[in-house]
Short mmCIF file of C-alpha atoms and ligand atoms in Angstrom, two decimals:
data_model
loop_
_atom_site.label_atom_id
_atom_site.label_comp_id
_atom_site.label_asym_id
_atom_site.label_seq_id
_atom_site.Cartn_x
_atom_site.Cartn_y
_atom_site.Cartn_z
CA MET A 596 67.34 -270.47 104.20
CA PRO A 597 63.98 -272.09 105.03
CA ARG A 598 61.19 -269.80 106.12
CA THR A 599 60.48 -269.40 109.84
CA TYR A 600 56.95 -268.49 110.90
CA ILE A 601 56.72 -265.30 112.91
CA LYS A 602 55.09 -267.09 115.85
CA ASP A 603 58.22 -269.25 116.24
CA LEU A 604 60.83 -266.49 116.19
CA ALA A 605 61.36 -266.40 119.95
CA ASN A 606 62.83 -269.91 119.70
CA HIS A 607 65.65 -268.55 117.54
CA ILE A 608 67.33 -265.94 119.73
CA GLY A 609 70.87 -265.28 118.54
CA GLN A 610 70.23 -267.03 115.22
CA GLU A 611 69.72 -265.86 111.67
CA VAL A 612 66.28 -266.54 110.19
CA THR A 613 64.27 -265.74 107.09
CA ILE A 614 60.67 -264.60 107.39
CA LYS A 615 58.12 -263.96 104.65
CA GLY A 616 55.11 -261.74 104.94
CA TRP A 617 53.74 -258.22 104.71
CA VAL A 618 54.96 -254.86 105.88
CA ASP A 619 52.41 -254.01 108.54
CA ILE A 620 53.82 -250.69 109.72
CA ARG A 621 56.93 -248.72 108.87
CA ARG A 622 58.44 -246.04 111.12
CA ASP A 623 61.35 -244.24 109.51
CA GLN A 624 63.52 -242.45 112.03
CA GLY A 625 66.25 -241.59 109.53
CA LYS A 626 69.19 -243.55 110.83
CA LEU A 627 66.97 -246.32 112.15
CA ILE A 628 64.00 -247.76 110.26
CA PHE A 629 61.51 -249.78 112.27
CA PHE A 630 58.97 -252.18 110.84
CA ASP A 631 56.26 -254.46 111.98
CA PHE A 632 56.11 -257.51 109.75
CA ARG A 633 53.10 -259.77 109.58
CA ASP A 634 52.42 -263.30 108.42
CA MET A 635 49.50 -265.65 109.08
CA THR A 636 50.94 -266.49 112.49
CA GLY A 637 51.45 -263.00 113.89
CA LYS A 638 53.63 -259.91 113.98
CA VAL A 639 57.20 -259.04 114.86
CA GLN A 640 59.15 -255.82 115.09
CA GLY A 641 62.19 -255.45 112.86
CA VAL A 642 64.84 -252.78 112.76
CA ILE A 643 67.44 -251.72 110.20
CA LEU A 644 70.55 -250.47 111.92
CA PRO A 645 72.62 -247.68 110.29
CA ASN A 646 75.48 -250.01 109.32
CA ALA A 647 73.22 -252.33 107.24
CA LYS A 648 73.65 -250.20 104.12
CA ALA A 649 72.04 -252.48 101.51
CA ALA A 650 69.05 -253.28 103.71
CA HIS A 651 68.71 -249.57 104.46
CA GLU A 652 68.40 -248.77 100.77
CA VAL A 653 65.63 -251.31 100.16
CA GLY A 654 64.01 -250.61 103.54
CA SER A 655 63.54 -246.93 102.84
CA LYS A 656 61.39 -247.84 99.81
CA LEU A 657 59.08 -250.24 101.60
CA ARG A 658 55.47 -249.24 102.23
CA PRO A 659 52.65 -250.89 104.16
CA GLU A 660 51.29 -254.05 102.54
CA TRP A 661 54.36 -254.71 100.42
CA VAL A 662 55.25 -258.38 100.40
CA VAL A 663 58.78 -259.16 101.48
CA GLU A 664 61.30 -261.80 102.36
CA VAL A 665 63.47 -260.62 105.21
CA LYS A 666 66.68 -262.12 106.50
CA GLY A 667 67.78 -261.09 109.94
CA LYS A 668 69.05 -261.97 113.36
CA ILE A 669 66.78 -262.47 116.34
CA ASN A 670 67.92 -260.36 119.28
CA GLN A 671 66.56 -260.18 122.79
CA ARG A 672 65.24 -256.67 123.47
CA PRO A 673 66.86 -254.76 126.31
CA GLU A 674 64.72 -255.12 129.46
CA LYS A 675 63.54 -251.50 129.28
CA ASN A 676 62.08 -251.99 125.76
CA ALA A 677 60.48 -255.38 126.41
CA GLN A 678 56.71 -255.65 126.03
CA LYS A 679 56.05 -258.90 127.83
CA ASP A 680 52.30 -259.11 127.13
CA LYS A 681 52.70 -258.67 123.35
CA GLN A 682 53.50 -261.42 120.85
CA ASN A 683 57.27 -261.26 120.20
CA GLY A 684 57.41 -258.29 122.59
CA THR A 685 60.71 -259.41 124.09
CA ILE A 686 62.57 -259.91 120.81
CA GLU A 687 63.43 -257.91 117.75
CA LEU A 688 64.53 -258.82 114.25
CA GLU A 689 67.76 -257.12 113.26
CA ILE A 690 67.28 -256.85 109.51
CA LEU A 691 70.23 -257.88 107.35
CA ASP A 692 68.67 -258.30 103.93
CA ILE A 693 65.28 -257.60 102.31
CA VAL A 694 63.90 -259.00 99.06
CA ILE A 695 60.76 -257.35 97.72
CA LEU A 696 58.39 -260.11 96.54
CA ASN A 697 55.64 -257.73 95.50
CA GLU A 698 54.82 -254.08 95.83
CA ALA A 699 51.39 -252.85 96.88
CA GLU A 700 49.31 -249.85 96.01
CA THR A 701 48.31 -247.67 98.93
CA PRO A 702 45.59 -249.66 100.72
CA PRO A 703 42.05 -248.27 100.28
CA PHE A 704 41.62 -248.05 104.06
CA ASP A 705 43.30 -248.65 107.36
CA ILE A 706 43.62 -252.31 108.24
CA SER A 707 45.19 -251.83 111.65
CA SER A 708 41.84 -250.86 113.19
CA GLU A 709 38.78 -252.98 113.92
CA GLY A 710 37.39 -251.61 110.66
CA LYS A 711 33.92 -250.88 111.98
CA GLU A 712 34.37 -247.17 111.26
CA ILE A 713 34.89 -247.80 107.54
CA ASN A 714 32.05 -247.73 105.01
CA GLU A 715 30.98 -251.33 104.65
CA GLU A 716 30.46 -251.19 100.89
CA VAL A 717 34.11 -250.17 100.51
CA ARG A 718 35.24 -252.92 102.86
CA LEU A 719 33.34 -255.47 100.79
CA LYS A 720 34.68 -254.09 97.53
CA TYR A 721 38.25 -254.59 98.71
CA ARG A 722 37.46 -257.60 100.83
CA TYR A 723 40.86 -259.22 100.17
CA VAL A 724 42.44 -256.24 101.93
CA ASP A 725 39.74 -255.96 104.58
CA LEU A 726 40.23 -259.61 105.56
CA ARG A 727 43.85 -258.86 106.47
CA ARG A 728 42.77 -257.02 109.59
CA GLU A 729 43.31 -258.93 112.81
CA ARG A 730 39.64 -259.07 113.77
CA MET A 731 38.60 -260.57 110.43
CA GLN A 732 41.50 -263.02 110.46
CA LYS A 733 40.30 -264.22 113.87
CA ASN A 734 36.70 -264.52 112.75
CA ILE A 735 37.52 -266.58 109.69
CA ARG A 736 40.11 -268.74 111.42
CA ASN A 737 37.80 -269.45 114.36
CA ARG A 738 35.04 -270.28 111.92
CA SER A 739 37.34 -272.89 110.43
CA LYS A 740 38.24 -274.25 113.87
CA ALA A 741 34.57 -274.49 114.78
CA ILE A 742 33.86 -276.47 111.61
CA GLN A 743 36.63 -278.83 112.59
CA VAL A 744 35.24 -279.40 116.11
CA ILE A 745 31.74 -279.90 114.72
CA ARG A 746 32.94 -282.37 112.08
CA GLU A 747 34.88 -284.32 114.66
CA PHE A 748 31.92 -284.38 117.00
CA TYR A 749 29.41 -285.76 114.51
CA THR A 750 31.83 -288.19 112.87
CA GLY A 751 32.69 -289.42 116.36
CA GLU A 752 28.97 -290.10 116.83
CA ASN A 753 28.82 -292.23 113.67
CA PHE A 754 27.37 -289.57 111.39
CA THR A 755 28.27 -289.73 107.70
CA GLU A 756 28.99 -286.48 105.92
CA VAL A 757 27.17 -286.40 102.59
CA GLU A 758 27.08 -283.65 100.00
CA THR A 759 23.68 -283.08 98.47
CA PRO A 760 23.01 -281.22 95.21
CA TYR A 761 22.97 -277.47 94.86
CA MET A 762 21.17 -277.78 91.54
CA THR A 763 17.82 -279.27 92.35
CA LYS A 764 14.11 -278.69 92.32
CA SER A 765 12.21 -276.17 94.35
CA THR A 766 11.65 -277.05 98.05
CA PRO A 767 8.89 -275.33 99.97
CA GLU A 768 10.64 -273.84 103.02
CA GLY A 769 8.60 -270.72 103.20
CA SER A 770 10.88 -268.57 101.07
CA ARG A 771 11.43 -267.81 97.37
CA ASP A 772 13.81 -270.00 95.36
CA TYR A 773 16.75 -268.87 93.29
CA ILE A 774 16.34 -270.57 89.97
CA ILE A 775 18.81 -271.56 87.24
CA PRO A 776 17.60 -271.75 83.64
CA SER A 777 18.48 -274.97 81.86
CA ARG A 778 20.16 -274.71 78.46
CA LEU A 779 19.57 -278.33 77.49
CA TYR A 780 15.92 -278.28 78.58
CA GLN A 781 14.80 -274.83 77.60
CA GLY A 782 11.94 -273.47 79.60
CA LYS A 783 12.90 -275.65 82.55
CA PHE A 784 14.75 -274.58 85.65
CA TYR A 785 16.79 -275.96 88.46
CA ALA A 786 16.32 -274.39 91.86
CA LEU A 787 19.04 -273.76 94.43
CA PRO A 788 18.06 -275.52 97.67
CA GLN A 789 16.63 -273.46 100.52
CA SER A 790 17.99 -276.29 102.66
CA PRO A 791 18.89 -279.96 102.08
CA GLN A 792 15.62 -280.95 103.80
CA GLN A 793 14.32 -283.42 101.24
CA TYR A 794 17.70 -284.93 100.42
CA LYS A 795 18.54 -285.56 104.04
CA GLN A 796 15.24 -287.32 104.55
CA LEU A 797 15.92 -289.36 101.41
CA LEU A 798 19.28 -290.33 102.94
CA MET A 799 17.30 -291.76 105.86
CA SER A 800 15.26 -293.76 103.35
CA ALA A 801 18.62 -294.84 101.92
CA GLY A 802 19.69 -296.35 105.24
CA PHE A 803 22.47 -293.96 106.31
CA GLU A 804 20.73 -293.45 109.68
CA ARG A 805 23.00 -290.57 110.70
CA TYR A 806 23.85 -287.81 108.21
CA PHE A 807 25.40 -284.38 108.54
CA GLN A 808 26.62 -281.71 106.15
CA ILE A 809 28.07 -278.23 106.22
CA ALA A 810 25.52 -277.07 103.68
CA ARG A 811 25.03 -273.86 101.79
CA CYS A 812 21.41 -272.75 101.61
CA PHE A 813 19.92 -270.22 99.22
CA ARG A 814 16.85 -268.11 99.86
CA ASP A 815 15.65 -265.21 97.78
CA GLU A 816 14.19 -263.07 100.51
CA ASP A 817 13.47 -259.40 100.52
CA THR A 818 16.48 -257.62 101.89
CA ARG A 819 15.60 -256.94 105.44
CA GLY A 820 17.81 -257.04 108.47
CA ASP A 821 20.79 -259.26 108.77
CA ARG A 822 20.23 -261.69 105.91
CA GLN A 823 22.42 -263.11 103.16
CA PRO A 824 21.13 -264.71 99.95
CA GLU A 825 23.36 -267.67 100.72
CA PHE A 826 24.21 -268.89 104.18
CA THR A 827 25.61 -271.97 105.86
CA GLN A 828 23.80 -274.59 107.86
CA ILE A 829 25.16 -277.38 110.00
CA ASP A 830 22.54 -279.79 108.81
CA LEU A 831 21.85 -283.25 110.22
CA GLU A 832 19.31 -286.01 110.31
CA MET A 833 18.95 -289.21 112.38
CA SER A 834 16.89 -292.38 112.08
CA PHE A 835 15.06 -294.30 114.82
CA VAL A 836 14.99 -291.30 117.13
CA VAL A 837 12.48 -289.31 119.09
CA GLN A 838 12.59 -285.56 119.75
CA GLU A 839 14.61 -285.98 122.98
CA ASP A 840 17.39 -287.85 121.17
CA VAL A 841 17.92 -285.14 118.57
CA MET A 842 17.82 -282.39 121.17
CA ALA A 843 20.23 -284.20 123.51
CA ILE A 844 22.96 -284.88 120.96
CA ASN A 845 22.90 -281.35 119.59
CA GLU A 846 22.94 -279.81 123.03
CA ARG A 847 26.05 -281.89 123.72
CA MET A 848 27.65 -280.75 120.47
CA ILE A 849 27.09 -277.09 121.29
CA ILE A 850 28.46 -277.45 124.81
CA GLU A 851 31.55 -279.20 123.48
CA LEU A 852 32.08 -276.49 120.87
CA VAL A 853 31.93 -273.75 123.51
CA LYS A 854 34.18 -275.64 125.96
CA LYS A 855 36.81 -276.40 123.33
CA LEU A 856 36.96 -273.09 121.48
CA TYR A 857 35.54 -270.52 123.89
CA PRO A 858 36.66 -271.60 127.38
CA GLU A 859 36.31 -267.96 128.53
CA LYS A 860 32.57 -268.08 127.91
CA GLU A 861 30.01 -269.13 130.47
CA ILE A 862 26.92 -271.12 129.61
CA GLN A 863 24.19 -269.75 131.85
CA GLN A 864 22.26 -272.97 132.39
CA VAL A 865 22.82 -276.67 131.58
CA PRO A 866 20.77 -278.61 130.61
CA PHE A 867 19.39 -275.84 128.42
CA PRO A 868 16.06 -274.65 129.81
CA ARG A 869 12.97 -275.38 127.77
CA LEU A 870 9.93 -273.29 127.05
CA SER A 871 6.89 -274.10 125.04
CA TYR A 872 6.06 -271.72 122.21
CA LYS A 873 2.99 -270.67 124.21
CA GLU A 874 5.03 -269.91 127.35
CA ALA A 875 7.62 -267.99 125.37
CA MET A 876 4.97 -265.84 123.71
CA GLU A 877 3.13 -265.19 126.97
CA LYS A 878 6.22 -264.43 129.04
CA TYR A 879 8.53 -262.75 126.52
CA GLY A 880 6.28 -261.78 123.63
CA ASN A 881 8.42 -263.68 121.12
CA ASP A 882 9.61 -267.19 120.35
CA LYS A 883 13.33 -266.47 120.69
CA PRO A 884 13.67 -265.02 124.17
CA ASP A 885 16.92 -263.55 125.45
CA LEU A 886 17.28 -265.23 128.84
CA ARG A 887 20.62 -263.67 129.82
CA LYS A 888 20.67 -262.62 133.47
CA ASP A 889 23.30 -260.02 132.66
CA LYS A 890 23.09 -258.52 129.19
CA GLU A 891 26.28 -256.47 129.69
CA ASN A 892 28.47 -259.58 129.93
CA PRO A 893 29.75 -260.42 126.41
CA ASN A 894 30.84 -263.89 127.52
CA LEU A 895 27.49 -265.08 128.82
CA LEU A 896 25.65 -267.60 126.67
CA ALA A 897 22.01 -268.19 127.54
CA PHE A 898 20.83 -271.13 125.47
CA CYS A 899 17.31 -272.44 125.59
CA TRP A 900 14.99 -274.68 123.62
CA VAL A 901 11.62 -273.53 122.42
CA ILE A 902 9.31 -276.47 121.71
CA ASP A 903 5.71 -277.31 120.91
CA PHE A 904 5.12 -274.96 118.01
CA PRO A 905 1.76 -274.86 116.31
CA PHE A 906 1.94 -276.85 113.06
CA PHE A 907 -0.32 -274.62 110.97
CA GLU A 908 -1.15 -270.97 110.87
CA LYS A 909 -4.06 -269.19 109.18
CA VAL A 910 -3.55 -267.40 105.89
CA GLU A 911 -5.86 -264.46 105.42
CA GLU A 912 -7.53 -263.95 102.08
CA ASP A 913 -5.66 -261.51 99.83
CA ALA A 914 -7.72 -261.15 96.65
CA LYS A 915 -5.14 -258.87 94.97
CA ALA A 916 -2.37 -261.44 95.41
CA GLY A 917 -4.76 -264.23 94.47
CA VAL A 918 -4.46 -265.83 97.90
CA LYS A 919 -7.46 -267.67 99.34
CA GLU A 920 -8.10 -268.02 103.03
CA GLY A 921 -6.61 -271.25 104.36
CA TRP A 922 -3.75 -272.82 106.28
CA THR A 923 0.01 -272.91 105.84
CA PHE A 924 2.85 -274.50 107.82
CA THR A 925 4.67 -272.45 110.44
CA HIS A 926 8.08 -274.18 110.21
CA ASN A 927 8.42 -277.15 107.94
CA PRO A 928 5.80 -279.09 106.01
CA PHE A 929 7.77 -282.31 106.54
CA SER A 930 7.52 -282.15 110.34
CA ALA A 931 5.29 -284.62 112.11
CA PRO A 932 2.54 -283.56 114.47
CA LYS A 933 3.25 -284.66 118.03
CA PRO A 934 1.89 -288.24 118.30
CA GLU A 935 -1.21 -287.22 120.26
CA PHE A 936 -2.25 -284.85 117.45
CA ILE A 937 -2.06 -287.34 114.58
CA PRO A 938 -5.77 -288.22 114.85
CA ASP A 939 -6.65 -284.51 114.55
CA LEU A 940 -4.55 -284.19 111.38
CA MET A 941 -5.99 -287.33 109.83
CA GLU A 942 -9.55 -286.28 110.64
CA GLY A 943 -9.02 -282.62 109.69
CA LYS A 944 -10.05 -281.42 113.17
CA ASN A 945 -8.57 -278.77 115.47
CA ILE A 946 -6.15 -277.66 112.72
CA GLY A 947 -5.00 -274.50 114.52
CA GLY A 948 -4.42 -276.50 117.71
CA ILE A 949 -2.19 -279.20 116.22
CA VAL A 950 1.26 -279.10 117.82
CA ALA A 951 4.31 -280.03 115.74
CA ALA A 952 7.23 -282.16 116.91
CA GLN A 953 9.36 -279.11 116.23
CA TYR A 954 12.12 -277.56 118.33
CA ASP A 955 14.27 -274.44 118.04
CA MET A 956 17.53 -273.74 119.82
CA VAL A 957 17.80 -270.12 120.90
CA LEU A 958 20.90 -268.23 122.04
CA ASN A 959 20.81 -264.76 123.60
CA GLY A 960 17.67 -263.82 121.73
CA TYR A 961 18.54 -265.35 118.36
CA GLU A 962 17.23 -268.55 116.83
CA ILE A 963 20.41 -270.49 116.08
CA GLY A 964 18.89 -273.80 115.05
CA GLY A 965 15.68 -275.61 114.44
CA GLY A 966 14.44 -279.01 113.53
CA GLY A 967 11.76 -281.58 113.91
CA ILE A 968 10.70 -285.16 113.92
CA ARG A 969 9.43 -285.88 110.42
CA ASN A 970 6.29 -287.28 109.08
CA HIS A 971 7.36 -290.72 107.88
CA ASP A 972 3.85 -291.94 107.08
CA PRO A 973 3.03 -291.00 103.47
CA LYS A 974 -0.70 -290.86 104.23
CA ALA A 975 -0.11 -288.33 106.98
CA LEU A 976 2.16 -286.23 104.76
CA ILE A 977 -0.55 -286.17 102.07
CA LYS A 978 -2.95 -284.93 104.78
CA VAL A 979 -0.58 -282.05 105.58
CA PHE A 980 -0.55 -280.92 101.97
CA GLU A 981 -4.32 -281.37 101.66
CA THR A 982 -4.80 -279.28 104.80
CA MET A 983 -2.87 -276.51 103.07
CA GLY A 984 -5.22 -276.76 100.11
CA TYR A 985 -2.91 -278.53 97.64
CA ALA A 986 -4.74 -280.46 94.93
CA THR A 987 -3.87 -284.14 94.43
CA GLU A 988 -2.08 -283.43 91.18
CA ARG A 989 0.13 -280.75 92.73
CA ILE A 990 1.02 -283.03 95.64
CA GLU A 991 1.97 -285.77 93.18
CA ASN A 992 3.99 -283.41 90.95
CA ASN A 993 5.88 -281.69 93.73
CA PHE A 994 6.27 -284.41 96.32
CA GLY A 995 5.68 -287.69 94.50
CA HIS A 996 9.30 -288.71 95.07
CA MET A 997 9.04 -288.05 98.83
CA LEU A 998 5.82 -290.03 99.13
CA LYS A 999 7.32 -292.95 97.19
CA ALA A 1000 10.46 -292.86 99.32
CA LEU A 1001 8.43 -292.85 102.54
CA ALA A 1002 6.55 -295.87 101.19
CA SER A 1003 9.78 -297.70 100.34
CA GLY A 1004 10.73 -298.60 103.91
CA THR A 1005 11.73 -295.34 105.56
CA PRO A 1006 12.52 -295.47 109.28
CA PRO A 1007 11.14 -292.90 111.72
CA HIS A 1008 13.55 -289.98 111.62
CA GLY A 1009 14.18 -286.41 112.63
CA GLY A 1010 16.89 -283.83 112.58
CA LEU A 1011 17.92 -280.27 112.96
CA ALA A 1012 19.91 -277.53 111.26
CA PHE A 1013 21.99 -274.80 112.84
CA GLY A 1014 22.38 -271.43 111.19
CA PHE A 1015 26.14 -271.53 111.36
CA ASP A 1016 26.83 -267.90 110.44
CA ARG A 1017 24.55 -266.64 113.19
CA LEU A 1018 26.05 -269.03 115.73
CA MET A 1019 29.56 -267.83 114.88
CA MET A 1020 28.43 -264.21 114.96
CA LEU A 1021 27.27 -264.67 118.55
CA LEU A 1022 30.32 -266.65 119.65
CA GLN A 1023 32.66 -264.05 118.12
CA ASN A 1024 30.63 -261.15 119.59
CA GLU A 1025 30.04 -259.63 116.17
CA PRO A 1026 27.11 -257.38 115.32
CA ASN A 1027 26.11 -259.09 112.04
CA ILE A 1028 26.78 -262.23 110.00
CA ARG A 1029 28.69 -260.36 107.29
CA GLU A 1030 31.62 -260.12 109.71
CA ILE A 1031 31.77 -263.91 109.85
CA ILE A 1032 31.51 -264.62 106.10
CA ALA A 1033 34.73 -264.28 104.11
CA PHE A 1034 33.08 -262.95 100.98
CA ALA A 1035 29.80 -261.54 102.19
CA LYS A 1036 27.27 -259.68 100.14
CA THR A 1037 25.85 -256.33 101.17
CA GLY A 1038 22.59 -256.15 103.08
CA GLU A 1039 21.00 -255.52 99.68
CA GLY A 1040 22.37 -258.76 98.25
CA ARG A 1041 25.11 -257.31 96.07
CA ASP A 1042 28.76 -258.31 95.87
CA PRO A 1043 30.62 -255.04 95.27
CA MET A 1044 33.94 -256.82 94.71
CA MET A 1045 32.84 -259.10 91.86
CA ASP A 1046 30.10 -256.67 90.91
CA ALA A 1047 27.37 -259.31 91.14
CA PRO A 1048 24.63 -259.62 90.13
CA ALA A 1049 25.70 -258.52 86.68
CA GLU A 1050 24.47 -258.65 83.12
CA VAL A 1051 25.50 -261.60 80.98
CA GLU A 1052 26.42 -261.84 77.29
CA GLN A 1053 23.59 -261.79 74.73
CA LYS A 1054 24.98 -265.12 73.50
CA GLN A 1055 24.43 -266.71 76.90
CA LEU A 1056 20.85 -265.53 76.93
CA ARG A 1057 20.26 -266.81 73.39
CA GLU A 1058 21.61 -270.22 74.34
CA LEU A 1059 19.18 -270.34 77.21
CA GLY A 1060 16.29 -269.16 75.07
CA ILE A 1061 15.77 -266.12 77.29
CA LYS A 1062 14.39 -262.84 75.95
CA PHE A 1063 13.49 -259.90 78.11
CA GLY A 1064 10.20 -258.16 77.53
CA LYS A 1065 10.44 -254.39 77.30
N1 LIG B 1565 15.44 -277.71 106.95
C1 LIG B 1565 15.09 -276.99 108.14
C2 LIG B 1565 15.43 -275.50 107.96
O1 LIG B 1565 16.17 -275.15 107.07
C3 LIG B 1565 15.81 -277.47 109.35
C4 LIG B 1565 15.34 -278.84 109.78
O2 LIG B 1565 14.16 -278.99 110.07
O3 LIG B 1565 16.19 -279.74 109.88
O4 LIG B 1565 14.98 -274.69 108.72
#
């Protein structure tokens, strides 16, 4: 008999069906054995009546998480036992036959609860079991739905989805790179991208005009707070645009996402209010203010834009670390100064006062996205690197390809990237991004399930020409 999904059982009252799934709960009352069965579409209660001898024999062996194929008849529950507000609460599966597809060891922890009471390291170690819990199933499935809405939105707006390399060369995004030793070119390394920043700009040089990607980003940061070594960005870039264009289209995307997937949520203010960096700092003491009028309401979404960030910030001298006093970028070295500040940049004046064409989207006190209009004039980009004290040779070595591309006929362009894990965390009302990532690492950057990072074979090291000093 073909398989029927559990969500569809109520359409089969009076009929025989076959379901496949897991034993969720078993309640043995001697003569009667009750079960909850579970598949990807939901749960249903089943019962083995005393006269179903063969089923009774198999049924008494079943334990939670065993995988089974169950044949049975769908009966309407008597009115007094009906649970109208529960999925399949008005029906019951009268079990006629059970085939065990696979047994299961006793699960390492309870999966019927929210799971927040369980040691997280243990949850991550047995993630394939942890993910079976309803809350995690919802998080991961809604994440997938969100990706679908986002993809549809951008493709509908003529964006082209392009995959850019994960094995590349170091990008300065203010963090440390993960690097991959090359076997064929010993002593040389690829870097994992901190973001697709340079590639997406090069796609603008290449004439795609509108690009997006669900991109993995890699940053080797000290383990502090709610960070993951790899995380996902909704990354995009557009040609022939000004700041307002990029902000408008992404504000529309976010509103559509919330309306389609989270109709129960309320967006506090549309259009999203805007604050300059200066205002935000003066009024709220930080550049990602939580503007919610009611912080107790889990369905309230207070979006805002923070704009007009300073381009450069001072670096203090640190003789021990070999750092000289100077300037560094606050957000992104490829951002453009706002048009009225270009003369300052070119003349090396008022460096601390230069404002970048840079914008962040903030939600309930978290930065969920950021972007900028880029510097498409190679001479101005050279000035940015010179301002930060880079010598001509270093600029050429690190960014020669960008400067050449800008000089090859690159349109004005700008873009933005959303931190997708954080966005989903907030939309799903979760306390951290690990709850939104199927196979997350611990806060300390370890994967207890795969046991990564791990040592590798001596042979692999030899092939790479790597020797460890004592
Ligand atoms: N690449 C930037 C980041 O990762 C985002 C952008 O400016 O588009 O923060």
